[in-house]
mmCIF file with all atom_site columns, C-alpha atoms in Angstrom:
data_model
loop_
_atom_site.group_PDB
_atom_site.id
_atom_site.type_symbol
_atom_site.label_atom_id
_atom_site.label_alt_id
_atom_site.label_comp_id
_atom_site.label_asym_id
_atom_site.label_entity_id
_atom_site.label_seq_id
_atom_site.pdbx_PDB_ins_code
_atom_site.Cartn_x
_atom_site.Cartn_y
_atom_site.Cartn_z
_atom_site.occupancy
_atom_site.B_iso_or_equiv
_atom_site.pdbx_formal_charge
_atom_site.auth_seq_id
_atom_site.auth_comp_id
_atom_site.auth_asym_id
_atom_site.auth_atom_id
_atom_site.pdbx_PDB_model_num
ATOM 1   C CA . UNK A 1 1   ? -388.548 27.655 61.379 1.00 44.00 ? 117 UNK A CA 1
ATOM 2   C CA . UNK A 1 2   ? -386.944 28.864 58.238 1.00 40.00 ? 118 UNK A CA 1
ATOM 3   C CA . UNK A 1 3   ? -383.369 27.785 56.711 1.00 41.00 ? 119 UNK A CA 1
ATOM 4   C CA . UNK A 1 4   ? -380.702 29.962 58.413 1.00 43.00 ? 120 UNK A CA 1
ATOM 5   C CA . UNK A 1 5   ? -377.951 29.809 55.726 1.00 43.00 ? 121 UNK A CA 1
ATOM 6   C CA . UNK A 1 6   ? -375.617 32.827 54.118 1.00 41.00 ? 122 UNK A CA 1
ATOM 7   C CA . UNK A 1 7   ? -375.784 33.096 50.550 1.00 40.00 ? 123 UNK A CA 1
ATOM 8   C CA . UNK A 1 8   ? -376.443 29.656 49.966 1.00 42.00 ? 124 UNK A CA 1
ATOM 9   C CA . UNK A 1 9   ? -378.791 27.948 47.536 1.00 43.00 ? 125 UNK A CA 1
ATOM 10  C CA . UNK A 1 10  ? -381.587 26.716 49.662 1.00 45.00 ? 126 UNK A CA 1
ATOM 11  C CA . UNK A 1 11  ? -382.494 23.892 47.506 1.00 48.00 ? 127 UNK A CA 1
ATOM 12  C CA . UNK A 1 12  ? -378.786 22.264 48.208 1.00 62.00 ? 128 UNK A CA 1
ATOM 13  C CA . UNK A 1 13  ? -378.506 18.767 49.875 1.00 87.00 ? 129 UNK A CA 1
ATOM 14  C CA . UNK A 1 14  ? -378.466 20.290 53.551 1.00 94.00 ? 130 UNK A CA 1
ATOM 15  C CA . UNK A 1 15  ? -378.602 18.810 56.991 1.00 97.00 ? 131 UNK A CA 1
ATOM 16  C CA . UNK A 1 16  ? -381.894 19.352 58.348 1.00 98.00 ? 132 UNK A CA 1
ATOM 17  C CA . UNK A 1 17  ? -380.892 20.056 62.146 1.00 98.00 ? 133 UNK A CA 1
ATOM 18  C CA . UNK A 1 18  ? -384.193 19.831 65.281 1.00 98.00 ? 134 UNK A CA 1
ATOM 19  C CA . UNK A 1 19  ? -382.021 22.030 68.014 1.00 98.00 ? 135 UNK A CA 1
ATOM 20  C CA . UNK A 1 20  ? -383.498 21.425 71.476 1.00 98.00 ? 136 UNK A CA 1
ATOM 21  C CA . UNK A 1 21  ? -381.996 23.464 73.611 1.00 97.00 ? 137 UNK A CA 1
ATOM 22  C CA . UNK A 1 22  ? -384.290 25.480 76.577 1.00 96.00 ? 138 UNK A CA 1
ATOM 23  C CA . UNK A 1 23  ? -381.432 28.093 77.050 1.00 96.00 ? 139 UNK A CA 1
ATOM 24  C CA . UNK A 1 24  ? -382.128 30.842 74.772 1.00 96.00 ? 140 UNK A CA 1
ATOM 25  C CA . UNK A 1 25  ? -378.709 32.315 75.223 1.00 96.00 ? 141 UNK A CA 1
ATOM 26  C CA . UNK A 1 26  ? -377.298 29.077 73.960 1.00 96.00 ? 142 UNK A CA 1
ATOM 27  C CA . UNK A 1 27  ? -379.707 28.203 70.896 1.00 96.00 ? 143 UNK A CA 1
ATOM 28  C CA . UNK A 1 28  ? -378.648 31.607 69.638 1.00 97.00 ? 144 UNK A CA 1
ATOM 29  C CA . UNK A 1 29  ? -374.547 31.243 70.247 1.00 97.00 ? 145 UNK A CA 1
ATOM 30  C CA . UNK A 1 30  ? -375.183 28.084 68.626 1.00 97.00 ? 146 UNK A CA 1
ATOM 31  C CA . UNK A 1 31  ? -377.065 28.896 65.532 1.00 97.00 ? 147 UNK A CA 1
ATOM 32  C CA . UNK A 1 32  ? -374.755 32.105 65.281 1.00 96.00 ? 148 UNK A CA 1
ATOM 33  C CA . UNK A 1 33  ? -371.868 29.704 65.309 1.00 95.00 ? 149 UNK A CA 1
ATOM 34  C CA . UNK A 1 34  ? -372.935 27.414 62.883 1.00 96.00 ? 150 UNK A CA 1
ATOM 35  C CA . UNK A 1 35  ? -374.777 29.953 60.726 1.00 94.00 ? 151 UNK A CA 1
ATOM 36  C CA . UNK A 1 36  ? -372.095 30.099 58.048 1.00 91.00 ? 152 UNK A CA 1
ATOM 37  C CA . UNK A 1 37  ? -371.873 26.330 57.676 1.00 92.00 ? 153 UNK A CA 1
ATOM 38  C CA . UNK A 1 38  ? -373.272 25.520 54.372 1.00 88.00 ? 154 UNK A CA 1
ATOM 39  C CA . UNK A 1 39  ? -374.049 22.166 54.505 1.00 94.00 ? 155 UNK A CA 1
ATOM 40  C CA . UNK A 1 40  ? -376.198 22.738 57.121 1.00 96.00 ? 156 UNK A CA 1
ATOM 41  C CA . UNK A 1 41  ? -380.068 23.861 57.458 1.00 96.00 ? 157 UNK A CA 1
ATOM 42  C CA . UNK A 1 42  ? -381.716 24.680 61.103 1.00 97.00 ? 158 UNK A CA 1
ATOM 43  C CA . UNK A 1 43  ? -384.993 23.046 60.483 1.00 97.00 ? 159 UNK A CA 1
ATOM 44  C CA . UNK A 1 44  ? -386.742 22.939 63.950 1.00 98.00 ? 160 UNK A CA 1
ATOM 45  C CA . UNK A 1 45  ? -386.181 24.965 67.171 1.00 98.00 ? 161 UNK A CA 1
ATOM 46  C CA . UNK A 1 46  ? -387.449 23.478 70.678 1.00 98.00 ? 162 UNK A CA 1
ATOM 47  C CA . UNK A 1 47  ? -387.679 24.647 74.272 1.00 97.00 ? 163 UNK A CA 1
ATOM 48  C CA . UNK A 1 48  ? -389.269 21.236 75.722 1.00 98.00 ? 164 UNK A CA 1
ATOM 49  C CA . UNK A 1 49  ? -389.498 17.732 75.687 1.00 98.00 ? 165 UNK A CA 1
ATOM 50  C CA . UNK A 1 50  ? -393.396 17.689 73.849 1.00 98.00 ? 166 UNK A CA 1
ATOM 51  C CA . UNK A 1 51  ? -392.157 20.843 71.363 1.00 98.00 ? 167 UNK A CA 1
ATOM 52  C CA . UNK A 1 52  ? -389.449 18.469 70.298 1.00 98.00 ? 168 UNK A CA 1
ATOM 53  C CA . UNK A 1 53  ? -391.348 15.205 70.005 1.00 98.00 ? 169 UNK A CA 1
ATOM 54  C CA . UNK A 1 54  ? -394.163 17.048 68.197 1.00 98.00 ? 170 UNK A CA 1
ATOM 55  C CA . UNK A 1 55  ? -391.972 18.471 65.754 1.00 98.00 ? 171 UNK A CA 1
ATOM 56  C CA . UNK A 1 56  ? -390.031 15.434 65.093 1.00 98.00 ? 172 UNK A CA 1
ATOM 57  C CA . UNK A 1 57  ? -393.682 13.700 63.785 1.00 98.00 ? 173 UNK A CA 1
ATOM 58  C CA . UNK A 1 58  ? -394.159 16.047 61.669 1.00 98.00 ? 174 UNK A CA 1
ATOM 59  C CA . UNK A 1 59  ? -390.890 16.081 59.478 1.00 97.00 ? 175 UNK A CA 1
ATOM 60  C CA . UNK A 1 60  ? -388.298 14.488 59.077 1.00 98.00 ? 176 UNK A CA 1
ATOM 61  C CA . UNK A 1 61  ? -384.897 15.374 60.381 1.00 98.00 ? 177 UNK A CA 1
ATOM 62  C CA . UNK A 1 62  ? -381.169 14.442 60.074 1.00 97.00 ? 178 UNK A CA 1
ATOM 63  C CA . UNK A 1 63  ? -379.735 15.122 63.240 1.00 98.00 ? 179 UNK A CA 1
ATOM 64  C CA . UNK A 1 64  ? -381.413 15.870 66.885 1.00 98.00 ? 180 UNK A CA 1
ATOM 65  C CA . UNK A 1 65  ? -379.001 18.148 69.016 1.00 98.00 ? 181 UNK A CA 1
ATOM 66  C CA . UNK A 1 66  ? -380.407 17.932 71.808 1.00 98.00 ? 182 UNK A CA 1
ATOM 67  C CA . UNK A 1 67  ? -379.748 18.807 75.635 1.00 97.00 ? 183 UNK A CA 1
ATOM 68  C CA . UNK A 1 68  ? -380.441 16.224 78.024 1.00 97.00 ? 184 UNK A CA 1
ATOM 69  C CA . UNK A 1 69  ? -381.850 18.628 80.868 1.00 95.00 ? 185 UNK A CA 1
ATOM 70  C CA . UNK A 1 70  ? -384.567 20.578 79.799 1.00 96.00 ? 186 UNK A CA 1
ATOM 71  C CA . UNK A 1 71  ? -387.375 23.020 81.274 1.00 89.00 ? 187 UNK A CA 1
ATOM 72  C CA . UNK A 1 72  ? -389.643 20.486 80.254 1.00 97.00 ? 188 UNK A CA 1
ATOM 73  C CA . UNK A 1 73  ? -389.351 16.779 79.697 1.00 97.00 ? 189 UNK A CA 1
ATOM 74  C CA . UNK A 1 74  ? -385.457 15.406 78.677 1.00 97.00 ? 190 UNK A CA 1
ATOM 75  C CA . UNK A 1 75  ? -383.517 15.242 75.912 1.00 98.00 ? 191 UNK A CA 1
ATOM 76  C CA . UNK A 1 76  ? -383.401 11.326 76.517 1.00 98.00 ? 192 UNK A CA 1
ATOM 77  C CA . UNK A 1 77  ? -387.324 10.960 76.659 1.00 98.00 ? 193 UNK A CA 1
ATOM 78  C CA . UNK A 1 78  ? -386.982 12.814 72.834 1.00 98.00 ? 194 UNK A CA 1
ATOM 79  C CA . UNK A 1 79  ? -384.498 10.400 71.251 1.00 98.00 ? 195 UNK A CA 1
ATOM 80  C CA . UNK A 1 80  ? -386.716 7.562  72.378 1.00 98.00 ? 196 UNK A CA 1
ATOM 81  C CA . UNK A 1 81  ? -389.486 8.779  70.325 1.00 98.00 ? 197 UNK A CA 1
ATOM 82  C CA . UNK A 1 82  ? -387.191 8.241  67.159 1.00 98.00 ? 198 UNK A CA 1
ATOM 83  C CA . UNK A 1 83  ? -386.928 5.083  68.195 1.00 98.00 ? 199 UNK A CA 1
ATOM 84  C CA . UNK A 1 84  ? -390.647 4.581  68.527 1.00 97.00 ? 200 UNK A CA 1
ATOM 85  C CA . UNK A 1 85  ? -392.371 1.645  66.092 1.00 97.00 ? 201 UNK A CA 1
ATOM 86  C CA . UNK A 1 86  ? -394.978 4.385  64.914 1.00 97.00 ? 202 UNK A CA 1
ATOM 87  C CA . UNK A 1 87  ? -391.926 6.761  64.249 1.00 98.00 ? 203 UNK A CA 1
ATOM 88  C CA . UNK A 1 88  ? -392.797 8.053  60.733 1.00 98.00 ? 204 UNK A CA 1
ATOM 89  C CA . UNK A 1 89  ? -389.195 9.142  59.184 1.00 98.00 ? 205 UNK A CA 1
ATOM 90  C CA . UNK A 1 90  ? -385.747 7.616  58.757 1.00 97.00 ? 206 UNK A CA 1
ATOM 91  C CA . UNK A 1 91  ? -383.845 7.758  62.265 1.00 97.00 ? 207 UNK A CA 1
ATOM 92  C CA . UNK A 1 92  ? -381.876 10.891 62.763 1.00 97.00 ? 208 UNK A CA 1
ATOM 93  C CA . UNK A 1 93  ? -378.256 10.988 64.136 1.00 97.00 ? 209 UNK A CA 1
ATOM 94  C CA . UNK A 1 94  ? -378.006 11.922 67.536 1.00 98.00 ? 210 UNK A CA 1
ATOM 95  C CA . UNK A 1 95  ? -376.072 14.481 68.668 1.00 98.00 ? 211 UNK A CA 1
ATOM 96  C CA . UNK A 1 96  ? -375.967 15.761 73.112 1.00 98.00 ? 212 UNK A CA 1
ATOM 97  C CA . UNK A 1 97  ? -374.735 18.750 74.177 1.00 97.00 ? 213 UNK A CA 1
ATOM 98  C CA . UNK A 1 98  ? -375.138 19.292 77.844 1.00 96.00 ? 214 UNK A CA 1
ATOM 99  C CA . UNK A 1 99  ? -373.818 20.386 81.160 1.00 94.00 ? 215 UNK A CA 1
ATOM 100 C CA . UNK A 1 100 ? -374.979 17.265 82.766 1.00 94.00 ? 216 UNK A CA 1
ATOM 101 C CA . UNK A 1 101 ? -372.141 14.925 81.866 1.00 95.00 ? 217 UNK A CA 1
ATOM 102 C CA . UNK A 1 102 ? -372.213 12.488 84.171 1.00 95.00 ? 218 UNK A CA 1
ATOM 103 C CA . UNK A 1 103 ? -371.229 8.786  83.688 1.00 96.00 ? 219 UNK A CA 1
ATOM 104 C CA . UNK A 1 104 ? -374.521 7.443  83.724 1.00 97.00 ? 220 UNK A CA 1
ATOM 105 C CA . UNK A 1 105 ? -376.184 9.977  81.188 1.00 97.00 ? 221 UNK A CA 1
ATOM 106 C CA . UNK A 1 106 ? -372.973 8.747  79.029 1.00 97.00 ? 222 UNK A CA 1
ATOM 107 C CA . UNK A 1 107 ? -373.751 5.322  79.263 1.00 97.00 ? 223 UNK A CA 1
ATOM 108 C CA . UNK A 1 108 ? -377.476 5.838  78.965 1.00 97.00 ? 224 UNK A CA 1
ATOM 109 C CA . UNK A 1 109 ? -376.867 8.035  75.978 1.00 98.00 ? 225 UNK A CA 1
ATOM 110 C CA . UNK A 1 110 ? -374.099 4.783  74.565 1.00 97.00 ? 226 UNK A CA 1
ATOM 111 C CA . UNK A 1 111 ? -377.794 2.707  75.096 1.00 98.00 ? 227 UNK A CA 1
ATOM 112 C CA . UNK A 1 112 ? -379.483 4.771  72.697 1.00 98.00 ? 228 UNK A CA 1
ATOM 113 C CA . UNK A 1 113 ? -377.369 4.644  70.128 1.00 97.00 ? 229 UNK A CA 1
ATOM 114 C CA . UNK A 1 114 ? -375.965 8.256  70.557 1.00 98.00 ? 230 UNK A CA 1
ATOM 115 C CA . UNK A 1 115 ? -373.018 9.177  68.329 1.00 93.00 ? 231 UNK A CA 1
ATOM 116 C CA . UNK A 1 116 ? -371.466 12.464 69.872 1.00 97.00 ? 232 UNK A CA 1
ATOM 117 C CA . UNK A 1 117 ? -371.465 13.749 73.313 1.00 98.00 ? 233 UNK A CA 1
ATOM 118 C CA . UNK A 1 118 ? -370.390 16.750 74.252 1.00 98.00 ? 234 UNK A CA 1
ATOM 119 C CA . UNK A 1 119 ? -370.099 18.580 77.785 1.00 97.00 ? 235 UNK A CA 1
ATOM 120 C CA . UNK A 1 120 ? -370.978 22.275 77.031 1.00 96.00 ? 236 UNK A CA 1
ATOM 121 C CA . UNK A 1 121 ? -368.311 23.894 79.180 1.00 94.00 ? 237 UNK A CA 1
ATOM 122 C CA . UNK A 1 122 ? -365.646 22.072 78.154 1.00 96.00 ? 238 UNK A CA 1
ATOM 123 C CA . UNK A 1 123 ? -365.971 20.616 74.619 1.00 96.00 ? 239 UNK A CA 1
ATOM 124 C CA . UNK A 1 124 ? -368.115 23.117 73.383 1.00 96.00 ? 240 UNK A CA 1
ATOM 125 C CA . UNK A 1 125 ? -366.046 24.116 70.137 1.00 96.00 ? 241 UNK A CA 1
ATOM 126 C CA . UNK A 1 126 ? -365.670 20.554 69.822 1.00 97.00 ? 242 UNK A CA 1
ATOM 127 C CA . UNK A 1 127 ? -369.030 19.487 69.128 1.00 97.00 ? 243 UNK A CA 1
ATOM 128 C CA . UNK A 1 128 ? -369.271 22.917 66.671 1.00 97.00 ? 244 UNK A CA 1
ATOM 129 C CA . UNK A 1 129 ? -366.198 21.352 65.007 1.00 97.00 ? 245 UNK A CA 1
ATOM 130 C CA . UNK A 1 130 ? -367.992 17.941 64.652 1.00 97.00 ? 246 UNK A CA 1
ATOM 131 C CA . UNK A 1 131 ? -371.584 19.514 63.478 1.00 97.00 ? 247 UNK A CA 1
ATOM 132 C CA . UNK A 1 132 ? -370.192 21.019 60.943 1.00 96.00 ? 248 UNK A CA 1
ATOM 133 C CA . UNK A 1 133 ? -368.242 17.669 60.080 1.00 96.00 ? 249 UNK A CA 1
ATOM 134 C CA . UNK A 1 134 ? -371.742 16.286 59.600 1.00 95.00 ? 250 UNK A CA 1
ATOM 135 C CA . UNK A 1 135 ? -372.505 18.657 57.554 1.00 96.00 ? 251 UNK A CA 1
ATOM 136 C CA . UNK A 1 136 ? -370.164 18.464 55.546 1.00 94.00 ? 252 UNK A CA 1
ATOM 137 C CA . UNK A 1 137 ? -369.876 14.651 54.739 1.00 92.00 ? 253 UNK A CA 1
ATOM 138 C CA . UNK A 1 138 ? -373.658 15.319 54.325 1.00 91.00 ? 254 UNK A CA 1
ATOM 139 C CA . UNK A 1 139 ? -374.132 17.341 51.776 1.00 85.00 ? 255 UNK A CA 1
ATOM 140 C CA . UNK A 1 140 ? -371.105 15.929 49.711 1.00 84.00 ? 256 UNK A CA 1
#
C-alpha cells in the first residue's frame, strides 16, 4: 500500500504502520484520522490473521496496530510471529485496538510485550492521541 501523508516529503524518517483491522469502516476512520500526522507512513493494510503475517515477512515495520478479533485468525496469533526465531526484521511496537477488552486479553497482551491497549469504544481518541505520539518521538 502506498504512503498516505499530506504534503509531506515521502523520503522523511516516518513510522511505517501494518494496520490490521477486518472492519473496513474502521481502517478508513482510522487512516482518515491519522492521515495528517506527519511522522507517520501507513505501510501495510490487513483484513486477516495470514494477510498480516505474510506482510510482516516481507518488510519491515515499526508498529503493528492490530485488533485482536479478526475475520480470520487473531491479532494475538500475528504479534507472535514477530516474535518468531526466523522473524526477519527488528521487532515492531505493538499497539491493540479492540472491542474485546477483557482482563485476560489484557494480561495476555502484558505477556507479549504489548505497549498500548486500547478499547475502541471507549478510548478510541486515546490511542489516536498516542499513535501520533509515536510518531512523533519517531521521526524526531
Amino acid at each position: 500500500m502506498k504512503e498516505r501523508h499530506s504534503g509531506v516529503d515521502t523520503h522523511a524518517k516516518a513510522m511505517r504502520v501494518l494496520l490490521v483491522e477486518d472492519s473496513s469502516l474502521l481502517r478508513e476512520t482510522i487512516m482518515d484520522m491519522l492521515s495528517d500526522c506527519s511522522g507517520l507512513s501507513f505501510e501495510g493494510v490487513a483484513l486477516s490473521q495470514e494477510e498480516a503475517i505474510t506482510q510482516l515477512y516481507q518488510q519491515p515495520f515499526d508498529l503493528l496496530l492490530v485488533d485482536i478479533e479478526l475475520a480470520q485468525g487473531n491479532g494475538f496469533e500475528v504479534i507472535r510471529a514477530t516474535q518468531q526465531p526466523n522473524f526477519p526484521f527488528p521487532r515492531p511496537a505493538y499497539l491493540i485496538l479492540t472491542n474485546h477488552a477483557y482482563p485476560q486479553y489484557r494480561q495476555m497482551a502484558n505477556a507479549l510485550g504489548v505497549e498500548h491497549f486500547f478499547d475502541k469504544s471507549m478510548d478510541f481518541d486515546m490511542a489516536i492521541e498516542t499513535i501520533e505520539a509515536q510518531a512523533a518521538k519517531f521521526s524526531a
